[in-house]
XYZ file of C-alpha atoms in Angstrom:
230
model
C 98.888 54.236 86.708
C 101.591 53.905 83.996
C 99.541 51.286 82.160
C 96.502 53.596 82.225
C 98.598 56.379 80.653
C 99.484 54.124 77.715
C 95.876 53.008 77.370
C 94.562 56.593 77.352
C 96.889 57.611 74.529
C 94.666 55.971 71.924
C 91.054 56.304 70.875
C 89.299 53.077 69.895
C 86.155 52.256 67.908
C 83.270 54.535 68.952
C 85.722 56.934 70.658
C 86.864 57.994 67.176
C 84.425 60.770 66.210
C 85.943 62.213 63.028
C 84.154 61.914 59.658
C 86.849 59.883 57.875
C 90.123 58.106 58.659
C 93.126 56.733 56.807
C 93.458 52.969 57.262
C 97.048 51.707 56.987
C 98.040 48.089 56.474
C 100.815 46.045 54.903
C 99.160 46.584 51.544
C 99.185 50.386 51.781
C 96.699 53.005 52.985
C 93.129 53.978 52.151
C 90.968 56.927 53.198
C 87.374 55.983 54.032
C 84.428 57.084 56.205
C 84.938 56.236 59.867
C 81.665 54.269 59.985
C 82.834 52.071 57.114
C 86.189 51.483 58.873
C 84.401 50.410 62.058
C 82.244 47.992 60.072
C 85.389 46.468 58.561
C 86.943 46.057 61.987
C 83.798 44.382 63.302
C 83.737 41.955 60.360
C 87.385 40.994 60.948
C 86.895 40.595 64.708
C 89.390 43.336 65.561
C 89.321 46.980 66.664
C 89.674 50.306 64.909
C 92.606 52.005 66.704
C 93.633 55.615 66.074
C 97.454 55.702 66.098
C 98.099 59.201 64.655
C 95.330 61.575 65.755
C 97.071 64.731 64.458
C 97.283 63.534 60.867
C 94.703 64.758 58.347
C 92.731 62.572 58.245
C 93.720 60.676 61.438
C 95.599 57.419 60.804
C 94.052 54.210 62.122
C 94.781 50.508 62.067
C 92.553 47.443 62.179
C 94.150 45.427 64.992
C 93.456 43.554 68.218
C 93.563 46.398 70.760
C 94.601 44.198 73.692
C 97.512 42.778 71.711
C 98.434 46.269 70.509
C 98.534 47.585 74.099
C 100.715 44.671 75.187
C 103.216 45.401 72.401
C 103.295 49.102 73.279
C 103.936 48.360 76.969
C 106.734 45.940 76.083
C 108.389 48.477 73.795
C 108.150 51.160 76.463
C 109.757 48.797 78.975
C 112.609 47.914 76.587
C 113.222 51.584 75.817
C 113.347 52.410 79.523
C 115.839 49.603 80.119
C 118.108 50.956 77.353
C 117.924 54.444 78.796
C 118.550 53.290 82.368
C 121.234 55.399 83.984
C 124.389 53.542 84.941
C 125.054 54.021 88.632
C 128.489 54.374 90.189
C 128.821 52.245 93.305
C 131.503 53.068 95.869
C 133.661 50.572 97.739
C 135.775 51.919 100.579
C 138.930 50.376 101.990
C 141.375 51.245 104.722
C 145.103 50.973 103.950
C 145.286 47.839 106.131
C 141.999 46.121 105.298
C 141.854 42.544 106.620
C 141.193 39.572 104.349
C 137.623 38.919 105.549
C 136.555 42.510 104.900
C 138.314 42.450 101.526
C 136.461 39.326 100.362
C 133.144 40.778 101.574
C 133.646 43.950 99.525
C 134.937 41.993 96.543
C 131.686 39.994 96.496
C 129.574 43.166 96.470
C 131.709 44.727 93.733
C 131.156 41.664 91.522
C 127.397 41.975 92.041
C 127.479 45.683 91.140
C 129.406 45.024 87.924
C 127.192 42.089 86.931
C 124.176 44.400 87.328
C 125.753 46.816 84.842
C 126.944 49.422 87.339
C 130.391 50.979 87.566
C 132.547 50.622 90.673
C 134.682 53.353 92.200
C 136.892 51.770 94.830
C 139.106 53.886 97.048
C 141.457 53.680 99.994
C 140.982 56.389 102.608
C 144.082 57.509 104.486
C 143.624 59.030 107.931
C 146.400 61.105 109.449
C 149.743 59.288 109.377
C 148.242 56.347 107.467
C 149.153 58.297 104.298
C 152.559 56.668 104.799
C 150.907 53.436 103.596
C 149.830 54.885 100.235
C 152.008 52.351 98.405
C 150.204 49.519 100.190
C 146.894 51.133 99.275
C 147.851 51.132 95.601
C 148.715 47.436 95.730
C 145.376 46.719 97.406
C 143.443 48.481 94.631
C 145.426 46.696 91.925
C 144.711 43.347 93.545
C 141.045 44.327 93.715
C 140.987 45.129 89.985
C 142.800 41.887 89.166
C 140.250 39.864 91.136
C 137.424 41.535 89.178
C 138.885 40.954 85.704
C 136.209 38.391 84.780
C 133.403 40.941 85.148
C 135.057 44.367 84.967
C 137.733 46.386 83.208
C 139.851 49.177 84.661
C 138.948 52.623 83.334
C 141.422 54.557 85.457
C 144.486 53.272 87.282
C 144.939 54.136 90.996
C 145.456 57.852 91.586
C 145.760 59.825 94.803
C 143.292 62.673 95.292
C 143.794 64.339 98.650
C 143.454 61.667 101.300
C 141.838 59.154 98.954
C 143.306 56.875 96.306
C 140.781 55.884 93.629
C 140.454 53.222 90.961
C 137.558 53.094 88.491
C 136.183 49.820 87.123
C 133.494 49.497 84.436
C 131.375 46.394 83.724
C 132.280 44.190 80.787
C 129.572 43.664 78.201
C 127.671 40.423 78.607
C 128.933 37.625 76.428
C 132.435 39.090 76.196
C 133.988 37.569 79.296
C 137.617 36.944 78.577
C 140.440 35.155 80.326
C 141.825 37.031 83.313
C 145.126 38.847 82.963
C 146.656 36.410 85.439
C 145.616 33.435 83.300
C 147.046 35.018 80.167
C 150.276 35.863 81.989
C 150.636 32.243 83.084
C 150.101 30.997 79.527
C 152.678 33.421 78.130
C 155.207 32.476 80.804
C 154.661 28.776 80.159
C 155.212 29.268 76.432
C 158.306 31.386 77.027
C 159.731 28.802 79.437
C 159.533 26.122 76.750
C 161.292 28.254 74.152
C 163.978 29.962 76.237
C 166.960 28.087 77.750
C 166.693 27.561 81.474
C 169.816 29.670 82.050
C 168.195 32.666 80.361
C 164.876 32.387 82.192
C 164.174 35.451 84.437
C 164.595 34.944 88.143
C 161.749 35.549 90.558
C 163.272 38.878 91.566
C 163.535 40.016 87.922
C 160.033 38.996 86.825
C 157.161 41.461 87.379
C 155.586 40.104 90.591
C 151.918 39.329 90.070
C 151.969 40.327 86.382
C 149.021 42.073 84.759
C 148.035 45.303 86.462
C 150.807 44.958 89.046
C 153.421 45.303 86.316
C 152.175 48.835 85.595
C 152.483 50.015 89.196
C 155.569 51.564 90.737
C 155.557 49.584 93.953
C 158.305 47.985 95.966
C 158.697 44.180 96.038
C 158.381 44.289 99.844
C 154.948 45.947 99.727
C 153.703 43.531 97.091
C 155.101 40.485 98.921
C 153.429 41.603 102.152
C 150.046 41.919 100.495
C 150.410 38.633 98.597
C 151.206 36.929 101.865
C 147.770 37.863 103.136
C 145.937 36.296 100.198
């Protein structure tokens, strides 16, 4: 049906019933009787296609109509792809999500981001489980860290009622960068070579996990508990 709509937009050859037309080409434009234009098209083995019917006189081109339709359909498809609405996909966690469920949801989130969609992940707290909001924040930060190859954080974890959200947008194709964890390791390795061993930060002093975790106000116990489940 869509292809028929494109096809019916244009009048071709004998369907063009006006007295004269303007023929446009790479060399310019010429106004001539419609019958003469059709004779020219026939001699060149192409079609007379009306591309601007509301002009005075109507504008036509001498082209292969089948090839012209193919180009128009391809352009319409490309335009539609550019205008495609980005969807926001939701991923839901509990404050004590097990490792198997976490990996399952992580896989789906990667697929969503690779398809160009945004991801809104959240932890839902029921009743007294709100006491685990710190653990929920760590879970969302780990989730964002694990998606660094394909997504970037738009909004850090925030509590809204009984839900804690984090928003992740897809990275543009061809701009995949090193993960924050990888960059942290490289910086630490370089710092270790330059700084004396006595001045190197202890494990308790260093920001556990680095990257996004360094920006979160979470206790070492909560982070250590989550890391132990990885």
